[in-house]
XYZ file of C-alpha atoms in Angstrom:
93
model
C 90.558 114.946 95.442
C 91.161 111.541 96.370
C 87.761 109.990 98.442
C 87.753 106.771 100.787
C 86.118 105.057 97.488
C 89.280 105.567 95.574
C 91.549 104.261 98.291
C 89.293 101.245 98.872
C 88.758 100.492 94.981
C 93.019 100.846 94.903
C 93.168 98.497 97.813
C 91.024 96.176 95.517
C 93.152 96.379 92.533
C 96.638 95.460 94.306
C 94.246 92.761 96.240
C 95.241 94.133 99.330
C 93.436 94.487 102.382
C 92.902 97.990 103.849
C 91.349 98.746 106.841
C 88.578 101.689 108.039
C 91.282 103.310 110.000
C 94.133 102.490 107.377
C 91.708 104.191 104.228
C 91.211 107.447 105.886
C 95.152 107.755 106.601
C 95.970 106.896 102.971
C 93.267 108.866 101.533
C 94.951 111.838 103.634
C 98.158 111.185 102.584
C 97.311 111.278 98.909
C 95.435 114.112 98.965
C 98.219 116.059 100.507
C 100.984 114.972 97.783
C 97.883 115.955 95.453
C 97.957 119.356 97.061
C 101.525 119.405 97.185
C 101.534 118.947 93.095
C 99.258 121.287 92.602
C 101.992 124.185 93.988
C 104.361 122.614 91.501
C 101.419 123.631 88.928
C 101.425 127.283 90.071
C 106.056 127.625 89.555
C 106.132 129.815 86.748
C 107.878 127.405 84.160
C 107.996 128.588 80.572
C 111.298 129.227 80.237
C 112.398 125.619 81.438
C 113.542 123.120 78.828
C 112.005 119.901 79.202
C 114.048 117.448 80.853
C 114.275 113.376 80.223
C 116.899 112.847 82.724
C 118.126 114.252 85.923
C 121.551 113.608 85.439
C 123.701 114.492 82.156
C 124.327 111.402 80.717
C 124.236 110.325 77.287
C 125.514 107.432 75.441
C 127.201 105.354 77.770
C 127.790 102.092 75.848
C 131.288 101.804 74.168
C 131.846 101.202 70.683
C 130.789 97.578 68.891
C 134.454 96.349 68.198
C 134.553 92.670 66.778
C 137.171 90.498 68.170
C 138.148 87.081 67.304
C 136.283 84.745 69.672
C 138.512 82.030 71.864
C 139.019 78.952 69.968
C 136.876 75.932 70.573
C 139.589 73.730 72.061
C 140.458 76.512 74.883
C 136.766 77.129 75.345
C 136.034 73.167 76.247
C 139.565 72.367 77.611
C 138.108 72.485 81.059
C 135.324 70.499 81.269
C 134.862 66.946 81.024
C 131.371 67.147 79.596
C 132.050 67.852 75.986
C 130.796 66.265 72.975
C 131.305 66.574 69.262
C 132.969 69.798 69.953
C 130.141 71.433 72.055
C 129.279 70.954 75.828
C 127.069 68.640 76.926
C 124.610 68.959 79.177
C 121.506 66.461 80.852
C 118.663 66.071 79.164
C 116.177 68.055 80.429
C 112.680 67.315 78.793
C-alpha cells in the first residue's frame, strides 16, 4: 500500500511539486492499479509461456551484404568545399 509519504518522497525525487490535495489523489490512484495487479496475481498462470514480446516478431534486420561504395569523385562532385579529396568543413575549436 502506497501512503501520502511515498507519494510526497516520489514528488521529491522527480523534483516536482505536489500539493495536499494533489498527494491524496495520486496516492489513490496508485493504490488502485496496486489493487488492480494484485487480481493479475490471483489468474491461474502455469501453463503460460513466458512472453518477451507482444507481437511475433523476430529478426527484422536484413542480411549484411557488402557493396562497393560510390567513388570519391561522384561523392564530392557536388560541393564546392572539398579538399585533398575529402570535404571540408569550418574549423570549429
Amino acid at each position: 500500500m502506497i501512503t501520502k509519504e511515498d507519494v510526497e518522497h516520489i514528488g521529491w525525487l522527480a523534483r516536482i511539486e505536489i500539493s495536499e490535495q494533489e498527494t491524496t489523489e495520486y496516492m489513490e490512484k496508485l493504490n488502485s492499479v496496486l489493487a488492480y495487479f494484485g487480481q493479475l496475481d490471483e489468474l491461474p498462470t502455469e501453463d503460460v509461456p513466458p512472453t518477451y514480446h507482444v507481437a511475433e516478431v523476430f529478426n527484422v534486420f536484413r542480411e549484411d551484404v557488402v557493396k562497393e561504395s560510390l567513388p570519391q569523385e561522384e561523392v564530392l562532385a557536388n560541393t564546392e568545399h572539398k579538399q585533398d579529396g575529402a570535404f571540408k568543413s569550418p574549423k570549429i575549436v
